[in-house]
Each structure stands twice: as structure tokens, then as C-alpha cells.
Amino acid sequence: MYQWILPSLSEILAESEATVAECSPMKAERQWCVSLAATEQLLTKSLATASPDVTQGLVLAAPAPLFSQPTLTQSLQTVTFTAKPFNPLALMPFQMPSAIAAANQEMVPHESVLSLLPADPLATERFCLIFTDKFRLVLVLKEDKSGHKAFRFSFEPEVVQQAWRSLGARVMLTNPEFFAELDTLVQQYAPVAPDYRTVIHFSQLLLQELTEPEANKEVSESSGDCQQKTEPQTLDTERSRSAVPDVELLQAFAHEVRTPLTTIRTLTRLLLKRRDLPANVTSRLEIIDHECTEQIDRMELLFKAAELETCPSVKSPNTQLTAMSLDQVLRQSVPRWQQAAQRRNLTLDVVLPQQLPTVVSNPNMLDQILTGLMENFTRSLPPGSHIQVQVIPAGDQLKLQLSPQFHCKGSNPASGNVTPPIRKALGQLLMFQPETGTISLNMAATKHLFQAIGGKLIVRQRQHYGEVLTIFLPLEVTSKQKLKL
């Protein structure tokens, strides 16, 4: 069997002079997360001046895509290796394999999925090989049968080349036609030693991620303003140790769902480009596209929440904060919120100030997190309810509040209390609502996501109105000054 002959990537790095750190499994996981975050920043900066329509690099990763930031996914060719790939034949059994291969090349020009045999040592490794004009890099997180983990990385051209040879040999045995194409792509990026400034910059990013101040500790709403001081390192370790099994299961689940949905959506969009389709067919395809997009975004959010829980003291990838226009995000989000409300026979009213100040957050993640929060919020309300979304300045922050209103506008609230929806915990990250059959992120994980993008979520239960959600986002300095004036 070839898996006994070909070395794994961790073995190649272990035999070289590559950087290695022998440490606990949790520290190895943290090093992997920190290095991915630093790598993404390094790629983002090095590709900032490149045209998004031109492929600027190649990424070989396992067991799932590691970078989802649009600027990177558009500029990088991505190949994902997994022991359980999605089989497109399940979608199109009436087509010949050659037709499917052609469709795959057309529908996902920047993404491919290749299989690994379950017995292959690579099936137990998380790795990332990056090839660009400016540098080559390999990162590997290895876990053995006893649960011990080790993280290694290297910029050495020869080490990266050896890693590619080992990986390429597997591709050649399982998919020789694709190997020729992939090898041509690899050869486009010459194995030259990276500029010392690139390695220094990567080291600086690592230090920045390692020393990133921990997000503010969550305070239980039921315990008032009391805070118990706990050693951060101890809290992180305990939280991570208890969450790892659930996180790994959630990451695998999100990947298994997201992969086929992406293929279905891409095939649907290819059909929508045709001009000879009847109107009713086009309408149904648009519904399929919408539903796939909604669930893909939901799985992406679950995956990001899992990343944060794996490395609680490290910012998740793609959480670079920047000054942004909330007005633009709301223009994109509000129509989706209204559609979600209408599907459940709810009404939605959005109250905005005449001029929205600039906030500091992450535009892509903020849109996803708000949409996911609104989706869960609408599912918890009975039909006929009214939702008010109000955005107002609050000191040096901007407050966005979601509150349900079960009665007509202007009427007094009922004297009885509103019963909160029943929620059952599913592990460390998820909750289940029996009345609706909905599975979603729990409030602790959702709060953690808001913290990662510079915000804060507060959940309060009001007697006559039910659950009220309040989001605070920090204002940009110039916006603070304008508000004071």
C-alpha cells in the first residue's frame, strides 16, 4: 500500500531543520490557529495590489478549506484533500464521468476536492502548502493515535518541495490526469528562498497574534455586575479542553454539509445563465440558489464559531477590524431579514438615525453574524409577532437592538409574562429548540463571535416583551468626534 511507502508531511518536516515545538495538544492547536491567522494576514498583504481576477497563488490544504476571505478565494487556486470527499455523481447520476469533470472545471475554477484513502497517514494531519511568487510555506498539525499533537512549519524551498513530492505522488496514483495539471501549477512558482523581510513579517504577525489581548470575559446576565477574576490561561485551557470534541464534530459536520451545497449552488447558477428556461423553472432555481446560499453562510458561521472555541485567546481568521459603513451592511442585510420574517408570518420595522456613524468591525463577518442572529431570533417568535430593529448612538458605541412586540403598535403590553422559548443544549456550541426543530449556535458562542469582531452582545429577558437582544459596536474616532460636536 502506498501509504506505507510515502512519508507523511509531518515526517518530512520532522526530518528537516523545520521549526518544531514539542508541547501539549492544546498548545499545538493554538500554534496551528495562530499560524493560520498570521499566514492569512501575510497573504492578504502580499496580494493586496494584485487583480482579483488573476490567480496569484496555489493552496493545498486538508481536511477543509482554510481561507474564506473573498480577496483570497478569488486570487488563490485551492485544492482540498479529504478522506471523505463529496461525490458529484450523487447529484448527476445520468451524466458520464467526463461530463462531470468538465462541469467541475467550469463551475469551480478556483476550488477542487481530492480524496485520500482513510488508512493514509495524511488523513490524520491538518496541513497547508502555499505557493506564491514571493514565498512558499508549509504548515502541518499532526495527531498520533495516543492523542499527542505536534505543529511544524517551514519556509525552506526544499522542505516545501519534498512535501509537494509526497503529496503529488498520492495525487498521481489516484488521479493521474489532475496530477499533470496540478504539477504544472506548482512549477509556475519557482522554489526560491523567500525574502528575509517576508519571514520577519510572518514572525511579527505570529507575535502579534500570540500577544493579542484576550477578549473581555463574558458576564452572566443573571449574576448582575459581579465578576470573578480567573487566571486567563487556566480559563482558556479548561474551556478549550472541554470544547475540543464538540468543535471537531461541528467542523466536520459544517464541512460535510457545505461542500455538496456549494456544488448544488454552482450547478444551479450555471443553469440560471441559460436563456431558454421557462419562467417557472427559473423561479424555482432561484429559490434553490437562495436556500443553498443561506445554509452555506450558516455552515460558514458554525465553522468560524468552532475556530474561536478551539483557540479562545486567538482571533479567528478573517477577523481583521477596520472602519466600515454600517449603512452599507444594513442595506444588504435588511431585505434578507424582512424575507426571513415574512416566511414566518412576522413583520419587521427598522428604525435608523438620519446619518449612521462609521463603526469599527469586520464587514463580511458582521453581515453573516447579524443575519444568523436575526434568523435565530425570528424562529423563536410565534406567528403574527412584530420585530423592531432600532439603531441609535450610545456614547462611544453604536447600539443595535432587536426587540419583539407581540401586540399592536401603541397598545399597552399584556399583564402576563412572556414565556421564553425552550432551548436544549447540544454540547458546548449548539442549542436545540424542540418547538421548531431548529439547531443553532448558543448564545455563549454567538457572544464570542461578536467579541471577535469588536462588538458585544447582551441578552435580556423582559417580562412583557420576551427576549431583547442588544448589540454594541465601537465607533470610529472621527465618528465619535462628530457626534460630540
Coordinates of C-alpha atoms in Angstrom, one line a residue:
M1 CA 0.0 0.0 0.0
Y2 CA 1.3 3.4 -1.0
Q3 CA 0.5 5.0 2.4
W4 CA 3.3 2.8 4.0
I5 CA 5.8 3.9 1.4
L6 CA 5.3 7.6 1.0
P7 CA 6.2 9.7 4.0
S8 CA 3.6 12.0 5.6
L9 CA 4.2 15.8 5.6
S10 CA 4.9 15.8 9.4
E11 CA 7.6 13.2 8.9
I12 CA 9.2 15.3 6.1
L13 CA 9.3 18.4 8.4
A14 CA 10.5 16.4 11.4
E15 CA 13.5 15.1 9.4
S16 CA 14.4 18.6 8.2
E17 CA 15.5 21.6 10.2
A18 CA 12.0 23.0 10.1
T19 CA 10.7 24.8 13.2
V20 CA 9.2 22.4 15.7
A21 CA 7.7 22.9 19.1
E22 CA 7.1 19.9 21.4
C23 CA 4.2 20.9 23.6
S24 CA 0.8 19.9 24.9
P25 CA -2.0 19.1 22.4
M26 CA -3.8 22.3 23.3
K27 CA -0.7 24.4 22.7
A28 CA -0.2 22.7 19.4
E29 CA -3.8 23.5 18.4
R30 CA -3.2 27.1 19.4
Q31 CA 0.0 27.3 17.4
W32 CA -1.8 26.0 14.4
C33 CA -4.6 28.6 14.7
V34 CA -2.1 31.4 15.4
S35 CA 0.0 30.4 12.4
L36 CA -3.1 30.3 10.1
A37 CA -4.2 33.7 11.2
A38 CA -0.7 35.1 10.6
T39 CA -0.5 33.3 7.2
E40 CA -3.8 34.8 6.1
Q41 CA -2.6 38.3 7.0
L42 CA 0.7 37.7 5.2
L43 CA -1.3 36.6 2.1
T44 CA -3.7 39.4 2.3
K45 CA -1.0 42.0 2.4
S46 CA 1.2 40.4 -0.4
L47 CA -1.9 40.0 -2.7
A48 CA -3.4 43.4 -1.9
T49 CA -2.1 45.0 -5.1
A50 CA -2.9 42.1 -7.3
S51 CA -6.0 42.0 -9.5
P52 CA -8.7 39.7 -8.0
D53 CA -9.4 38.2 -11.5
V54 CA -5.8 36.9 -11.8
T55 CA -4.7 33.7 -9.9
Q56 CA -1.8 34.7 -7.7
G57 CA -1.0 31.5 -5.9
L58 CA -1.9 27.9 -5.0
V59 CA -3.1 26.5 -1.7
L60 CA -3.2 22.7 -0.9
A61 CA -5.0 22.1 2.3
A62 CA -6.6 19.4 4.4
P63 CA -9.1 18.5 5.6
A64 CA -11.1 21.6 4.7
P65 CA -10.6 25.0 3.0
L66 CA -8.7 27.2 5.4
F67 CA -9.2 30.7 3.9
S68 CA -12.6 32.1 3.1
Q69 CA -11.9 35.8 2.8
P70 CA -13.1 36.8 -0.7
T71 CA -9.9 38.6 -1.6
L72 CA -8.0 35.3 -1.1
T73 CA -10.5 32.9 -2.5
Q74 CA -10.6 34.9 -5.7
S75 CA -6.9 35.2 -6.0
L76 CA -5.8 31.7 -4.9
Q77 CA -6.3 28.4 -6.6
T78 CA -7.4 26.0 -3.8
V79 CA -7.2 22.2 -3.7
T80 CA -8.6 20.4 -0.6
F81 CA -7.6 16.9 0.4
T82 CA -10.1 14.9 2.4
A83 CA -10.7 11.2 3.3
K84 CA -14.4 11.7 2.7
P85 CA -14.9 13.8 -0.4
F86 CA -18.2 14.8 -1.8
N87 CA -19.1 12.6 -4.8
P88 CA -20.7 14.7 -7.6
L89 CA -22.1 11.5 -9.2
A90 CA -24.7 11.5 -6.4
L91 CA -26.0 14.7 -7.8
M92 CA -25.9 13.8 -11.5
P93 CA -26.1 10.0 -12.0
F94 CA -27.3 10.5 -15.5
Q95 CA -24.1 12.1 -16.7
M96 CA -20.9 10.5 -17.8
P97 CA -17.8 11.0 -15.6
S98 CA -16.1 13.0 -18.4
A99 CA -19.0 15.4 -18.5
I100 CA -18.9 15.8 -14.7
A101 CA -15.2 16.6 -14.8
A102 CA -15.8 19.2 -17.4
A103 CA -18.7 20.7 -15.3
N104 CA -16.4 20.7 -12.3
Q105 CA -13.8 22.7 -14.1
E106 CA -16.4 25.2 -15.3
M107 CA -18.3 25.6 -12.1
V108 CA -15.4 26.0 -9.6
P109 CA -12.4 27.3 -11.3
H110 CA -10.6 28.1 -8.0
E111 CA -11.6 25.1 -5.9
S112 CA -11.1 21.3 -6.2
V113 CA -11.5 18.4 -3.8
L114 CA -9.3 15.3 -4.0
S115 CA -9.6 12.1 -2.0
L116 CA -7.2 10.5 0.5
L117 CA -7.5 6.8 1.5
P118 CA -8.7 6.6 5.1
A119 CA -5.6 4.5 6.0
D120 CA -3.2 7.2 4.6
P121 CA -1.3 8.9 7.4
L122 CA -2.2 12.2 5.8
A123 CA -5.8 11.5 6.8
T124 CA -4.8 12.3 10.4
E125 CA -2.9 15.5 9.6
R126 CA -4.1 19.1 9.0
F127 CA -1.8 20.8 6.6
C128 CA -1.4 23.7 4.3
L129 CA 1.0 24.2 1.4
I130 CA 1.2 27.6 -0.1
F131 CA 2.8 28.5 -3.4
T132 CA 3.2 32.2 -4.5
D133 CA 5.7 34.3 -6.4
K134 CA 7.0 35.7 -3.2
F135 CA 7.2 32.7 -0.9
R136 CA 6.5 29.0 -0.3
L137 CA 5.2 27.8 3.0
V138 CA 4.1 24.5 4.6
L139 CA 2.3 24.2 7.9
V140 CA 1.4 20.8 9.5
L141 CA -0.5 19.8 12.6
K142 CA 0.0 16.0 13.3
E143 CA -2.0 14.0 15.8
D144 CA -0.9 10.4 16.6
K145 CA -3.1 7.5 17.9
S146 CA -2.4 8.4 21.5
G147 CA -3.8 11.9 21.0
H148 CA -0.4 13.7 21.1
K149 CA -0.1 16.6 18.7
A150 CA 2.8 18.5 17.2
F151 CA 2.8 21.6 15.0
R152 CA 5.6 22.4 12.5
F153 CA 6.1 24.9 9.7
S154 CA 8.8 25.8 7.2
F155 CA 9.7 28.4 4.6
E156 CA 12.6 26.3 3.3
P157 CA 12.1 25.8 -0.5
E158 CA 13.5 22.2 -0.4
V159 CA 11.3 21.2 2.5
V160 CA 8.2 22.6 0.8
Q161 CA 9.3 20.8 -2.5
Q162 CA 9.6 17.5 -0.6
A163 CA 6.2 18.0 0.9
W164 CA 4.8 18.6 -2.6
R165 CA 6.5 15.5 -4.0
S166 CA 5.0 13.3 -1.2
L167 CA 1.5 14.9 -1.8
G168 CA 1.9 14.9 -5.5
A169 CA 2.7 11.1 -5.6
R170 CA -0.6 10.4 -3.9
V171 CA -2.4 12.5 -6.5
M172 CA -0.6 10.8 -9.3
L173 CA -1.7 7.4 -8.0
T174 CA -5.4 8.3 -7.5
N175 CA -5.9 10.9 -10.2
P176 CA -3.0 11.0 -12.8
E177 CA -4.8 13.4 -15.2
F178 CA -5.3 16.0 -12.5
F179 CA -1.7 15.5 -11.2
A180 CA -0.3 16.7 -14.5
E181 CA -2.4 19.9 -14.3
L182 CA -1.5 20.4 -10.6
D183 CA 2.2 19.8 -11.1
T184 CA 2.2 22.5 -13.9
L185 CA 0.6 24.9 -11.4
V186 CA 3.2 24.2 -8.8
Q187 CA 6.1 24.7 -11.2
Q188 CA 4.8 28.2 -12.0
Y189 CA 6.0 29.3 -8.6
A190 CA 9.8 28.9 -8.5
P191 CA 11.3 27.3 -5.4
V192 CA 13.4 30.3 -4.4
A193 CA 14.3 31.3 -0.9
P194 CA 11.9 33.9 0.5
D195 CA 12.9 37.4 1.1
Y196 CA 14.1 37.7 4.7
R197 CA 11.6 40.6 5.1
T198 CA 8.8 38.1 4.4
V199 CA 9.9 35.8 7.1
I200 CA 10.4 38.7 9.5
H201 CA 7.0 40.0 8.8
F202 CA 5.5 36.5 9.4
S203 CA 7.3 36.3 12.7
Q204 CA 5.9 39.7 13.7
L205 CA 2.4 38.6 12.8
L206 CA 2.9 35.5 14.9
L207 CA 4.0 37.6 17.9
Q208 CA 1.1 39.9 17.3
E209 CA -1.4 37.1 17.3
L210 CA 0.2 35.4 20.3
T211 CA 0.1 38.5 22.4
E212 CA -3.3 39.7 21.2
P213 CA -5.2 40.8 24.4
E214 CA -7.9 38.4 25.4
A215 CA -11.4 39.4 24.6
N216 CA -13.4 40.7 27.6
K217 CA -14.8 37.9 29.7
E218 CA -18.5 37.3 29.4
V219 CA -20.5 38.2 32.4
S220 CA -23.6 36.1 33.2
E221 CA -26.7 38.3 32.9
S222 CA -28.3 36.6 35.9
S223 CA -25.4 37.3 38.2
G224 CA -25.6 41.1 37.9
D225 CA -22.4 43.1 37.7
C226 CA -20.3 40.7 39.8
Q227 CA -17.2 39.4 38.0
Q228 CA -15.0 36.6 39.3
K229 CA -11.3 37.0 38.4
T230 CA -9.9 33.8 36.9
E231 CA -6.5 33.2 35.6
P232 CA -6.8 33.7 31.8
Q233 CA -4.6 30.8 30.9
T234 CA -6.4 28.4 33.2
L235 CA -9.8 29.5 31.8
D236 CA -8.7 29.2 28.2
T237 CA -7.2 25.7 28.8
E238 CA -10.3 24.4 30.6
R239 CA -12.7 25.9 28.1
S240 CA -10.7 24.5 25.2
R241 CA -10.2 21.1 26.7
S242 CA -14.0 20.7 27.2
A243 CA -14.9 22.1 23.8
V244 CA -12.5 20.2 21.5
P245 CA -14.6 17.0 20.9
D246 CA -17.7 19.1 20.1
V247 CA -15.7 21.5 18.0
E248 CA -14.1 18.8 15.9
L249 CA -17.6 17.2 15.3
L250 CA -19.1 20.6 14.4
Q251 CA -16.2 21.4 12.0
A252 CA -16.6 18.0 10.3
F253 CA -20.4 18.5 10.1
A254 CA -20.1 22.0 8.6
H255 CA -17.6 20.8 6.0
E256 CA -19.7 17.8 5.0
V257 CA -22.8 20.0 4.6
R258 CA -21.1 23.0 3.0
T259 CA -19.3 21.0 0.3
P260 CA -22.3 19.5 -1.5
L261 CA -24.4 22.6 -1.1
T262 CA -21.6 24.7 -2.8
T263 CA -21.7 22.2 -5.7
I264 CA -25.5 22.4 -6.0
R265 CA -25.5 26.2 -5.9
T266 CA -22.8 26.4 -8.6
L267 CA -24.6 24.0 -10.8
T268 CA -27.8 26.0 -10.2
R269 CA -26.2 29.2 -11.2
L270 CA -24.8 27.6 -14.4
L271 CA -28.4 26.7 -15.3
L272 CA -29.7 30.2 -14.5
K273 CA -27.3 31.5 -17.2
R274 CA -29.3 29.8 -19.8
R275 CA -31.8 31.9 -21.8
D276 CA -34.1 29.1 -22.9
L277 CA -35.5 28.2 -19.5
P278 CA -39.3 28.7 -18.7
A279 CA -40.1 31.3 -16.1
N280 CA -41.4 28.8 -13.6
V281 CA -38.1 26.8 -13.8
T282 CA -36.0 30.0 -13.4
S283 CA -38.1 30.9 -10.3
R284 CA -37.5 27.5 -8.7
L285 CA -33.8 27.6 -9.5
E286 CA -33.6 31.0 -7.8
I287 CA -35.2 29.6 -4.7
I288 CA -32.7 26.7 -4.7
D289 CA -29.9 29.2 -5.1
H290 CA -31.2 31.3 -2.2
E291 CA -31.7 28.3 0.1
C292 CA -28.2 27.0 -0.7
T293 CA -26.6 30.4 0.0
E294 CA -28.4 30.7 3.2
Q295 CA -27.3 27.3 4.5
I296 CA -23.7 27.8 3.2
D297 CA -23.5 31.0 5.1
R298 CA -24.9 29.3 8.2
M299 CA -22.3 26.5 8.0
E300 CA -19.6 29.1 7.5
L301 CA -20.7 30.8 10.7
L302 CA -20.7 27.5 12.6
F303 CA -17.2 26.8 11.3
K304 CA -15.9 30.2 12.5
A305 CA -17.5 29.7 15.9
A306 CA -15.7 26.4 16.1
E307 CA -12.4 28.0 15.3
L308 CA -12.9 30.5 18.1
E309 CA -13.7 27.8 20.6
T310 CA -10.7 25.8 19.6
C311 CA -8.4 28.8 20.2
P312 CA -10.3 31.0 22.6
S313 CA -7.5 33.5 23.2
V314 CA -6.7 33.9 19.5
K315 CA -8.8 35.9 17.0
S316 CA -10.4 33.7 14.3
P317 CA -9.1 34.1 10.8
N318 CA -10.8 36.8 8.7
T319 CA -11.5 39.0 11.8
Q320 CA -9.3 41.9 10.8
L321 CA -11.1 45.0 12.1
T322 CA -11.5 48.1 10.1
A323 CA -13.5 51.3 9.9
M324 CA -16.7 50.5 7.9
S325 CA -20.0 51.9 6.9
L326 CA -22.8 50.2 8.8
D327 CA -25.3 51.8 6.4
Q328 CA -23.9 49.7 3.6
V329 CA -24.2 46.5 5.7
L330 CA -27.7 47.2 6.7
R331 CA -28.8 48.0 3.1
Q332 CA -27.6 44.4 2.2
S333 CA -28.9 42.8 5.4
V334 CA -32.4 44.3 6.0
P335 CA -34.0 42.9 2.8
R336 CA -32.9 39.4 3.9
W337 CA -34.2 40.0 7.4
Q338 CA -37.5 41.1 6.0
Q339 CA -37.7 38.0 3.8
A340 CA -36.9 35.7 6.8
A341 CA -39.7 37.5 8.8
Q342 CA -42.2 37.2 6.1
R343 CA -41.6 33.5 5.7
R344 CA -42.7 33.0 9.3
N345 CA -45.6 35.4 9.1
L346 CA -43.8 38.1 11.1
T347 CA -43.5 41.9 10.5
L348 CA -40.2 43.8 10.8
D349 CA -39.7 47.5 11.4
V350 CA -36.2 49.1 11.1
V351 CA -35.6 52.5 12.8
L352 CA -32.4 54.2 11.8
P353 CA -30.9 57.6 12.6
Q354 CA -30.7 60.1 9.7
Q355 CA -27.0 59.6 9.5
L356 CA -25.2 56.4 10.6
P357 CA -21.7 56.9 12.0
T358 CA -18.7 54.8 11.0
V359 CA -18.0 51.8 13.2
V360 CA -15.0 49.6 13.7
S361 CA -15.6 45.9 12.8
N362 CA -15.3 43.3 10.1
P363 CA -17.8 43.9 7.2
N364 CA -18.1 40.3 6.0
M365 CA -18.4 38.7 9.4
L366 CA -20.7 41.3 10.8
D367 CA -23.2 40.8 7.9
Q368 CA -23.0 37.0 8.5
I369 CA -23.3 37.1 12.2
L370 CA -26.2 39.6 12.2
T371 CA -28.1 37.6 9.6
G372 CA -27.6 34.4 11.6
L373 CA -28.7 36.2 14.8
M374 CA -31.8 37.5 13.1
E375 CA -32.6 34.1 11.6
N376 CA -32.5 32.5 15.1
F377 CA -34.4 35.4 16.6
T378 CA -37.3 35.1 14.1
R379 CA -37.5 31.3 14.6
S380 CA -38.1 31.9 18.4
L381 CA -41.2 34.1 17.9
P382 CA -44.8 33.0 17.4
P383 CA -46.5 33.8 14.1
G384 CA -48.1 37.3 14.0
S385 CA -45.3 38.9 16.1
H386 CA -43.7 42.2 15.3
I387 CA -40.0 42.9 15.5
Q388 CA -38.5 46.3 15.9
V389 CA -34.8 46.9 15.0
Q390 CA -33.6 50.2 16.4
V391 CA -30.1 51.7 15.8
I392 CA -29.1 54.6 18.0
P393 CA -25.7 56.1 19.2
A394 CA -24.8 55.2 22.7
G395 CA -21.7 57.2 23.9
D396 CA -18.6 55.9 22.1
Q397 CA -20.6 53.0 20.7
L398 CA -23.5 52.3 18.3
K399 CA -26.4 50.3 19.7
L400 CA -28.4 48.0 17.6
Q401 CA -31.4 46.5 19.4
L402 CA -33.8 43.7 18.4
S403 CA -37.0 43.6 20.4
P404 CA -40.2 41.6 19.8
Q405 CA -43.6 43.2 20.1
F406 CA -46.5 40.8 20.4
H407 CA -49.2 43.5 20.4
C408 CA -50.5 46.2 18.1
K409 CA -48.4 49.4 18.0
G410 CA -49.4 51.9 20.6
S411 CA -51.3 49.4 22.9
N412 CA -50.2 48.5 26.4
P413 CA -48.3 45.3 27.0
A414 CA -50.2 42.4 28.4
S415 CA -50.1 41.9 32.1
G416 CA -48.9 38.3 31.8
N417 CA -45.3 37.3 31.3
V418 CA -44.0 36.2 28.0
T419 CA -42.6 32.7 28.2
P420 CA -39.1 32.4 26.7
P421 CA -38.6 29.7 24.1
I422 CA -37.5 26.2 25.2
R423 CA -33.8 25.6 24.4
K424 CA -31.8 22.5 25.0
A425 CA -28.0 22.4 24.9
L426 CA -26.3 20.3 22.3
G427 CA -22.7 20.1 23.5
Q428 CA -20.6 23.3 24.0
L429 CA -21.7 25.3 21.0
L430 CA -25.2 24.4 19.8
M431 CA -28.7 24.6 21.1
F432 CA -31.9 22.9 20.0
Q433 CA -35.5 24.4 20.0
P434 CA -38.0 21.5 20.2
E435 CA -41.0 23.6 19.1
T436 CA -39.3 24.5 15.8
G437 CA -36.8 21.7 15.4
T438 CA -34.1 24.4 14.9
I439 CA -30.4 23.8 15.7
S440 CA -28.3 26.9 16.0
L441 CA -25.3 28.4 17.9
N442 CA -26.0 29.0 21.5
M443 CA -25.8 32.5 23.0
A444 CA -22.3 32.0 24.5
A445 CA -20.8 31.1 21.1
T446 CA -22.7 33.9 19.4
K447 CA -21.4 36.4 22.0
H448 CA -17.9 35.1 21.4
L449 CA -18.3 35.8 17.6
F450 CA -19.4 39.4 18.4
Q451 CA -16.3 39.8 20.6
A452 CA -14.1 38.6 17.8
I453 CA -15.3 41.4 15.5
G454 CA -15.0 44.1 18.2
G455 CA -18.6 44.1 19.4
K456 CA -20.7 43.0 22.3
L457 CA -24.0 41.1 22.6
I458 CA -26.3 41.4 25.6
V459 CA -29.4 39.3 26.0
R460 CA -32.1 40.3 28.4
Q461 CA -35.5 38.7 29.2
R462 CA -38.2 41.3 29.7
Q463 CA -41.4 40.3 31.4
H464 CA -43.9 41.6 28.9
Y465 CA -41.9 41.6 25.7
G466 CA -39.8 38.5 25.8
E467 CA -36.1 38.3 24.8
V468 CA -34.4 41.5 23.8
L469 CA -31.0 41.4 22.0
T470 CA -28.7 44.4 22.1
I471 CA -25.5 44.7 20.0
F472 CA -22.9 47.3 20.7
L473 CA -20.3 48.2 18.1
P474 CA -17.4 50.7 18.7
L475 CA -17.4 53.9 16.8
E476 CA -14.5 55.1 14.7
V477 CA -12.6 58.0 16.3
T478 CA -13.7 60.6 13.7
S479 CA -17.3 59.5 14.2
K480 CA -17.0 59.9 17.9
Q481 CA -15.8 63.5 17.4
K482 CA -18.6 64.3 15.0
L483 CA -21.2 63.0 17.5
K484 CA -19.7 65.2 20.3
L485 CA -19.8 68.2 18.1

